[in-house]
Short mmCIF file of C-alpha atoms in Angstrom, two decimals:
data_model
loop_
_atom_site.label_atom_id
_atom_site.label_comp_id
_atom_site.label_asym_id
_atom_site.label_seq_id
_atom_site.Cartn_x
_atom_site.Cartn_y
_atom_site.Cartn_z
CA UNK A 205 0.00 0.00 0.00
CA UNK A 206 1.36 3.51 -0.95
CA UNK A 207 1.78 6.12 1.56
CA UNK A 208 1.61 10.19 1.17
CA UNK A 209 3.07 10.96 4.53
CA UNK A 210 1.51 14.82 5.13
CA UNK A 211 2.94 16.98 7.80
CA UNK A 212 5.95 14.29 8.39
CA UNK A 213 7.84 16.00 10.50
CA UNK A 214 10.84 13.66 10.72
CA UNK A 215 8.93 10.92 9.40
CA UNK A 216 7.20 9.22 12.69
CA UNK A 217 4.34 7.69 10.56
CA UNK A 218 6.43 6.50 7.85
CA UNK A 219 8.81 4.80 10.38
CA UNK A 220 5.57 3.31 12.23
CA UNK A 221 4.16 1.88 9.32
CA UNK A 222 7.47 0.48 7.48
CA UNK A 223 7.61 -1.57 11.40
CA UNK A 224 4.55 -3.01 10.45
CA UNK A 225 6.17 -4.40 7.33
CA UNK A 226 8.11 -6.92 9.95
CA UNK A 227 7.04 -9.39 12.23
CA UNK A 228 9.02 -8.52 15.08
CA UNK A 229 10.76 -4.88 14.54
CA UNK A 230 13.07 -4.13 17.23
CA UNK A 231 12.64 -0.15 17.69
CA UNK A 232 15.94 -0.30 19.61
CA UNK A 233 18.01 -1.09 15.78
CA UNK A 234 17.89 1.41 12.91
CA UNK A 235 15.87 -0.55 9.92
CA UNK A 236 19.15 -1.79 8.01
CA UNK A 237 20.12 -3.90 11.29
CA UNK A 238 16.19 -5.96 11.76
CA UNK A 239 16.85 -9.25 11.93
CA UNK A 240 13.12 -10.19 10.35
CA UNK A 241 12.50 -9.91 6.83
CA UNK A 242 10.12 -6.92 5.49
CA UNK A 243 7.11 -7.81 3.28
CA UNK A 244 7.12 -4.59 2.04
CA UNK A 245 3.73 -3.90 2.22
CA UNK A 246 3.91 -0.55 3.10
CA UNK A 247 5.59 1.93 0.93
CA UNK A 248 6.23 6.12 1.24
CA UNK A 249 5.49 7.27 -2.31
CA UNK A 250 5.82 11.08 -0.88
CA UNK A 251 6.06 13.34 1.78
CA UNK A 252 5.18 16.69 2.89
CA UNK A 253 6.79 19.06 5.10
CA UNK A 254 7.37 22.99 5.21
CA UNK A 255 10.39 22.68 8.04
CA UNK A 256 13.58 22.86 6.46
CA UNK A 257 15.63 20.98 9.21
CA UNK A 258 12.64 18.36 9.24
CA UNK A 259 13.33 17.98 5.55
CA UNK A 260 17.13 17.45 5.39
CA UNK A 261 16.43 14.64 8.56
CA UNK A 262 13.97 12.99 6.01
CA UNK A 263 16.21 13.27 3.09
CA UNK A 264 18.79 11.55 4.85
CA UNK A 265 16.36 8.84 6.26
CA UNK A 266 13.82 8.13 3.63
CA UNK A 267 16.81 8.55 0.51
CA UNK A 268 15.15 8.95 -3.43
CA UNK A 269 11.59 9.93 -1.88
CA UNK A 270 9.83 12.84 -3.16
CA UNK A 271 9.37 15.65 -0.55
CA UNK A 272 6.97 18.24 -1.13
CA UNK A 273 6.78 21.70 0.34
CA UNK A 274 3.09 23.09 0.76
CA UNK A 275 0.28 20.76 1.03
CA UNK A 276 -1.90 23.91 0.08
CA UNK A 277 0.05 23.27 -2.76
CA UNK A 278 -0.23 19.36 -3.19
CA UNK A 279 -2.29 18.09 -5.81
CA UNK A 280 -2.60 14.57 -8.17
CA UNK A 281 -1.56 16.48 -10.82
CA UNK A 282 1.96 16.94 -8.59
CA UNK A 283 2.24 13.74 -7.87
CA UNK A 284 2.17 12.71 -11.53
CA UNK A 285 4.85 14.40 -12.27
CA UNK A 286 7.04 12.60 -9.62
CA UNK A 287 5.48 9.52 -11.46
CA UNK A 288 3.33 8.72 -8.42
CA UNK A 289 -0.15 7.11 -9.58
CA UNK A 290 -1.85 5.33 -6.54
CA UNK A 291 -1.82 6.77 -2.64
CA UNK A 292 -3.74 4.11 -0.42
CA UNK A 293 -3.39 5.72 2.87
CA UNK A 294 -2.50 9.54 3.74
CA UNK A 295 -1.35 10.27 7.14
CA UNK A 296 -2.15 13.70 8.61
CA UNK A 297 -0.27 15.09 12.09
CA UNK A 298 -1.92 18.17 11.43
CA UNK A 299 -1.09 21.65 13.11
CA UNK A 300 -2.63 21.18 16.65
CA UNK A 301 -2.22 24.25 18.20
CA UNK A 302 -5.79 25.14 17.51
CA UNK A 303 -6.80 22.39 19.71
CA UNK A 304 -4.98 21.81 22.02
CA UNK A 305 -5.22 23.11 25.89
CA UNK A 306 -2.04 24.99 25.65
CA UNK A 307 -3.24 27.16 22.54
CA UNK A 308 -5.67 29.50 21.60
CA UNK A 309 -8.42 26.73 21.12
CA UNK A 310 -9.61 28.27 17.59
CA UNK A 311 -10.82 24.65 16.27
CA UNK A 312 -10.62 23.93 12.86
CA UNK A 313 -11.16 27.72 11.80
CA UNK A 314 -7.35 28.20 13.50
CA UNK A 315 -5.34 29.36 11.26
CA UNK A 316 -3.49 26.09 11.36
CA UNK A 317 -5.66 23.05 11.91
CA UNK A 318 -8.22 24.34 9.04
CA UNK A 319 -5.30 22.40 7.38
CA UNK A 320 -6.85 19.46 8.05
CA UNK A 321 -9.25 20.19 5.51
CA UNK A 322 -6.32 20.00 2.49
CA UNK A 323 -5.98 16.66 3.97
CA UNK A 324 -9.49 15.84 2.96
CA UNK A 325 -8.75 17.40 -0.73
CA UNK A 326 -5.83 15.33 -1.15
CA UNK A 327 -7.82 12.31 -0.35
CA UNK A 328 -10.27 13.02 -2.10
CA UNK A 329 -8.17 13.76 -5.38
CA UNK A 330 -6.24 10.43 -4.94
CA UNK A 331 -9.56 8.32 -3.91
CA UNK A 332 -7.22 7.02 -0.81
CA UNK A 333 -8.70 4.33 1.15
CA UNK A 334 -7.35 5.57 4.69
CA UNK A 335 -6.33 8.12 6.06
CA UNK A 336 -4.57 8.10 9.58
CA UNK A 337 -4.83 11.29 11.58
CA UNK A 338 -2.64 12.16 14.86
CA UNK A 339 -3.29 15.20 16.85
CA UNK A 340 -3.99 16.65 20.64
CA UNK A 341 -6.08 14.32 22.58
CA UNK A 342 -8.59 17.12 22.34
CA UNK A 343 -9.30 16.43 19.19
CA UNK A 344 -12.05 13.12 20.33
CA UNK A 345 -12.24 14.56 24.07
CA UNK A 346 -14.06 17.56 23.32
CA UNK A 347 -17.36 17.07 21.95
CA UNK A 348 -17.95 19.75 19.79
CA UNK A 349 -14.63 19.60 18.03
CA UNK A 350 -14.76 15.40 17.54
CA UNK A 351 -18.41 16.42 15.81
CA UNK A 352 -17.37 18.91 13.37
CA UNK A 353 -14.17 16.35 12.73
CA UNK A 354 -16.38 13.66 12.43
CA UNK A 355 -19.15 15.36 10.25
CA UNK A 356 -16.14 16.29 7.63
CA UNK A 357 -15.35 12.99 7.76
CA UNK A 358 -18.67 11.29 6.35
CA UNK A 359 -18.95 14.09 3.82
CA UNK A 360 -16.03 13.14 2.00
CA UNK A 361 -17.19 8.98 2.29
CA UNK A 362 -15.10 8.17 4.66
CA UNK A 363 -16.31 6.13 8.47
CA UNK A 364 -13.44 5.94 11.36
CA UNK A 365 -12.58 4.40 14.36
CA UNK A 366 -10.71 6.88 16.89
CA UNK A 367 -8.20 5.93 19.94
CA UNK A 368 -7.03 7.58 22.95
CA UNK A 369 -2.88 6.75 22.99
CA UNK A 370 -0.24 7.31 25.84
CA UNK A 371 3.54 6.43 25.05
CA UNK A 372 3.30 4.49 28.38
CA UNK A 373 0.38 1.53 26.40
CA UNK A 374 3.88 0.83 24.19
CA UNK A 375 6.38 0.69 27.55
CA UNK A 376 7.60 3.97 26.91
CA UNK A 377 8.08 6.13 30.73
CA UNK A 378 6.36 9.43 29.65
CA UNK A 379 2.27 9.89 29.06
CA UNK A 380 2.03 11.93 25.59
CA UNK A 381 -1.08 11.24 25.40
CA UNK A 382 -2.35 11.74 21.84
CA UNK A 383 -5.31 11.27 19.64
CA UNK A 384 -5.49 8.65 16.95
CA UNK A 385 -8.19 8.25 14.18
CA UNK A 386 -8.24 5.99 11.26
CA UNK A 387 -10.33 6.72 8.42
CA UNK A 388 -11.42 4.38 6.01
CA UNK A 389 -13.19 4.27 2.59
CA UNK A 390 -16.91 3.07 3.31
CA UNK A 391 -19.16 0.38 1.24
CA UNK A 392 -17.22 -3.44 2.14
CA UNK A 393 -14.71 -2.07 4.77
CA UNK A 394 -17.11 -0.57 6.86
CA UNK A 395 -18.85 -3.97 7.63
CA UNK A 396 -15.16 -5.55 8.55
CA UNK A 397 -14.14 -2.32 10.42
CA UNK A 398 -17.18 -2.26 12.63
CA UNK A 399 -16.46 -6.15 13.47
CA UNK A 400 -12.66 -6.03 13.78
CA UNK A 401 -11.40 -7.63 16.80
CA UNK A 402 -8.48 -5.25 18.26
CA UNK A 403 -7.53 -7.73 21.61
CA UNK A 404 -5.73 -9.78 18.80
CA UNK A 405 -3.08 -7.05 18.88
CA UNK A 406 -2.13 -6.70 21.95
CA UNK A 407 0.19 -3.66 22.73
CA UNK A 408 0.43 -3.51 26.66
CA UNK A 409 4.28 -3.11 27.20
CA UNK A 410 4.54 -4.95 23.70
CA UNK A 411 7.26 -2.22 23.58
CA UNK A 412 8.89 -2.33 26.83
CA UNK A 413 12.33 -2.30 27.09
CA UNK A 414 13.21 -1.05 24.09
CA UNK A 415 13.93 2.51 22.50
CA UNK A 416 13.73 4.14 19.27
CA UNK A 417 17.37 4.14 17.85
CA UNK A 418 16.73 7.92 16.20
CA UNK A 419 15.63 8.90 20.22
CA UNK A 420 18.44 7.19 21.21
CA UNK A 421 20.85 9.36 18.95
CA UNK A 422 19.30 12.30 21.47
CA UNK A 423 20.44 11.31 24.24
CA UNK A 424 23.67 10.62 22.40
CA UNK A 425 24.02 14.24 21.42
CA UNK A 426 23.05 15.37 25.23
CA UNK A 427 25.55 13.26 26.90
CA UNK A 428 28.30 14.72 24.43
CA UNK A 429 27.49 18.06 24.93
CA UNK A 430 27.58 17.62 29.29
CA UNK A 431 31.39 15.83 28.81
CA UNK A 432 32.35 19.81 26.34
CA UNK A 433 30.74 21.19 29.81
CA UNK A 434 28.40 23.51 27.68
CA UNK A 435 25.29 22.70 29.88
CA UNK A 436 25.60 20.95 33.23
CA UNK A 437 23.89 17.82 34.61
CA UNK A 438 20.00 18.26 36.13
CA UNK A 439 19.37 21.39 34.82
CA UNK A 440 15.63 21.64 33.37
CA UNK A 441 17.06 23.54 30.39
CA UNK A 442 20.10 20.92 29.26
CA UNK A 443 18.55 19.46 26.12
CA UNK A 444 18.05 22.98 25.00
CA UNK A 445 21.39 24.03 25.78
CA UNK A 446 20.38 27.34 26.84
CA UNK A 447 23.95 28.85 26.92
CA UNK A 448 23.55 31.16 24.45
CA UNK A 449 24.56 28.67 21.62
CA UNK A 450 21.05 25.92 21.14
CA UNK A 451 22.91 23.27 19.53
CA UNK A 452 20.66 20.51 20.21
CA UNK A 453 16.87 22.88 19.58
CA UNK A 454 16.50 22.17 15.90
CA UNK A 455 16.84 17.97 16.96
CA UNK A 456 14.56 18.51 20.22
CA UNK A 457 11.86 20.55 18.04
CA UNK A 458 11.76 17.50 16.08
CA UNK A 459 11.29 14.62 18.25
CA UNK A 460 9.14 17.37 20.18
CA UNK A 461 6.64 17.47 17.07
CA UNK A 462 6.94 13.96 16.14
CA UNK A 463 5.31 10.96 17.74
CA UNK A 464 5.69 7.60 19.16
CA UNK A 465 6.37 5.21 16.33
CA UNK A 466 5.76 2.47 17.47
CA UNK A 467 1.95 3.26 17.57
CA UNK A 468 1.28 3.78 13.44
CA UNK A 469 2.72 0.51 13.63
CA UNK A 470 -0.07 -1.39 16.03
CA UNK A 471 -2.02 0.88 13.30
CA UNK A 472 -0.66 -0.60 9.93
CA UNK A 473 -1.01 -4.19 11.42
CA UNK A 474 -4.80 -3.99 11.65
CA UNK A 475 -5.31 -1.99 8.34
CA UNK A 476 -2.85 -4.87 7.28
CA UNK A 477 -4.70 -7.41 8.91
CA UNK A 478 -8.46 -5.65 7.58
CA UNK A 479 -7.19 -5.35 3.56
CA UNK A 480 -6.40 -9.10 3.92
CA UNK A 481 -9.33 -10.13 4.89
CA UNK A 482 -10.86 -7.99 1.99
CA UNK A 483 -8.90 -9.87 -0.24
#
């Protein structure tokens, strides 16, 4: 299934759902050292992403894939030219500031999360048969925003099924609790979506233990900058190194605005797991 990975970031989804491609991936090894075999059935065919650190971390990462600038921008017609004919999924991080607690709490009229809506034009241009979204657990908490969502949704065909994620369900030690909601294409996948059986995949501490290599490179970077003595140990401001020179901001933005990996992954195995069953 091909992927247009919207609002990558550093390419959280993309890594998430090339895990699913394994049986076992090991978040704790970059994807060159698995030791299972990928089935390769999920593929990036683009991305899209505005921040130009974000973009040279995915052009080193994701090497020979297409990224794209403005999703206001984003059409089929653009993807054509990069020789890109079929997107079966989208995945959407929108802007969230306009939803969550800590912002204004415009809704979807914000400025920023009204961006959500390109994500329903793109999907509607490429006829994509999910789209995953990611975003402020406000987004299915509050009522009145989850309606409007939700109402946008069925206009453009498409049903969902929404989750309520902390890092700490996948054994990481840290909350970030986020909303989750995938979108699917109605007619025969409704009937299989509103039977699916989720217990099958189980992700209690399926996680526990291990780290994600790229977070691990973080603390990496931290650890070398205490030994130059440029920020000193158990101060709240050392990953920001605020000493006048922010080495390490750019990389904490990142990982900052990205998300746990590990759950688009427990996500691709039950779209995996639906499309079989399809078939």
């Amino acid at each position: 299934m091909f992927v247009l990975d919207l609002f990558s970031g550093i390419g959280g989804f993309s890594l998430g759902l090339m895990a699913a491609n394994y049986d076992d991936y090991d978040f704790s090894l970059y994807p060159h050292e698995q030791k299972s075999k990928s089935d390769d059935y999920f593929k990036t065919a683009a991305f899209c992403e505005i921040d130009a650190h974000a973009k040279k971390v995915l052009a080193k990462n994701f090497k020979g894939i297409p990224i794209f600038s403005d999703v206001t921008a984003l059409d089929k017609r653009a993807l054509n030219e990069k020789g890109i004919d079929s997107i079966d999924i989208i995945t959407g991080g929108f802007p969230c500031q306009d939803l969550s607690v800590a912002g204004k709490r415009a809704g979807f009229e914000g400025e920023r999360s009204i961006l959500f809506k390109e994500i329903l034009r793109i999907a509607d241009e490429t006829k994509a048969k999910y789209i995953l979204f990611e975003n402020s657990e406000q987004l299915i908490t509050n009522k009145r925003l989850f309606s409007v969502f939700a109402q946008e949704l069925r206009a453009y065909g498409y049903g969902y099924r929404a989750f309520l994620f902390r890092a700490s369900d996948f054994g990481y030690p840290h909350q970030r609790k986020r909303a989750f909601v995938i979108a699917y294409s109605t007619s025969q996948r409704r009937a299989i979506w509103d039977k699916a059986d989720f217990s099958k995949f189980a992700i209690k501490n399926q996680f526990k233990g291990q780290k994600c290599a790229l977070l691990n490179g973080v603390c990496e970077r931290v650890s070398n900058l205490r030994k130059k003595g440029s920020i000193t140990p158990c101060d709240i401001r050392d990953i920001r190194g605020d000493n006048g020179i922010s080495e390490a901001v750019e990389r904490v933005k990142q990982y900052g605005n990205s998300l746990i990996p590990a759950i688009p992954c427990y996500l691709g195995k039950i779209i995996k797991s639906v499309e079989r069953a399809i078939s």
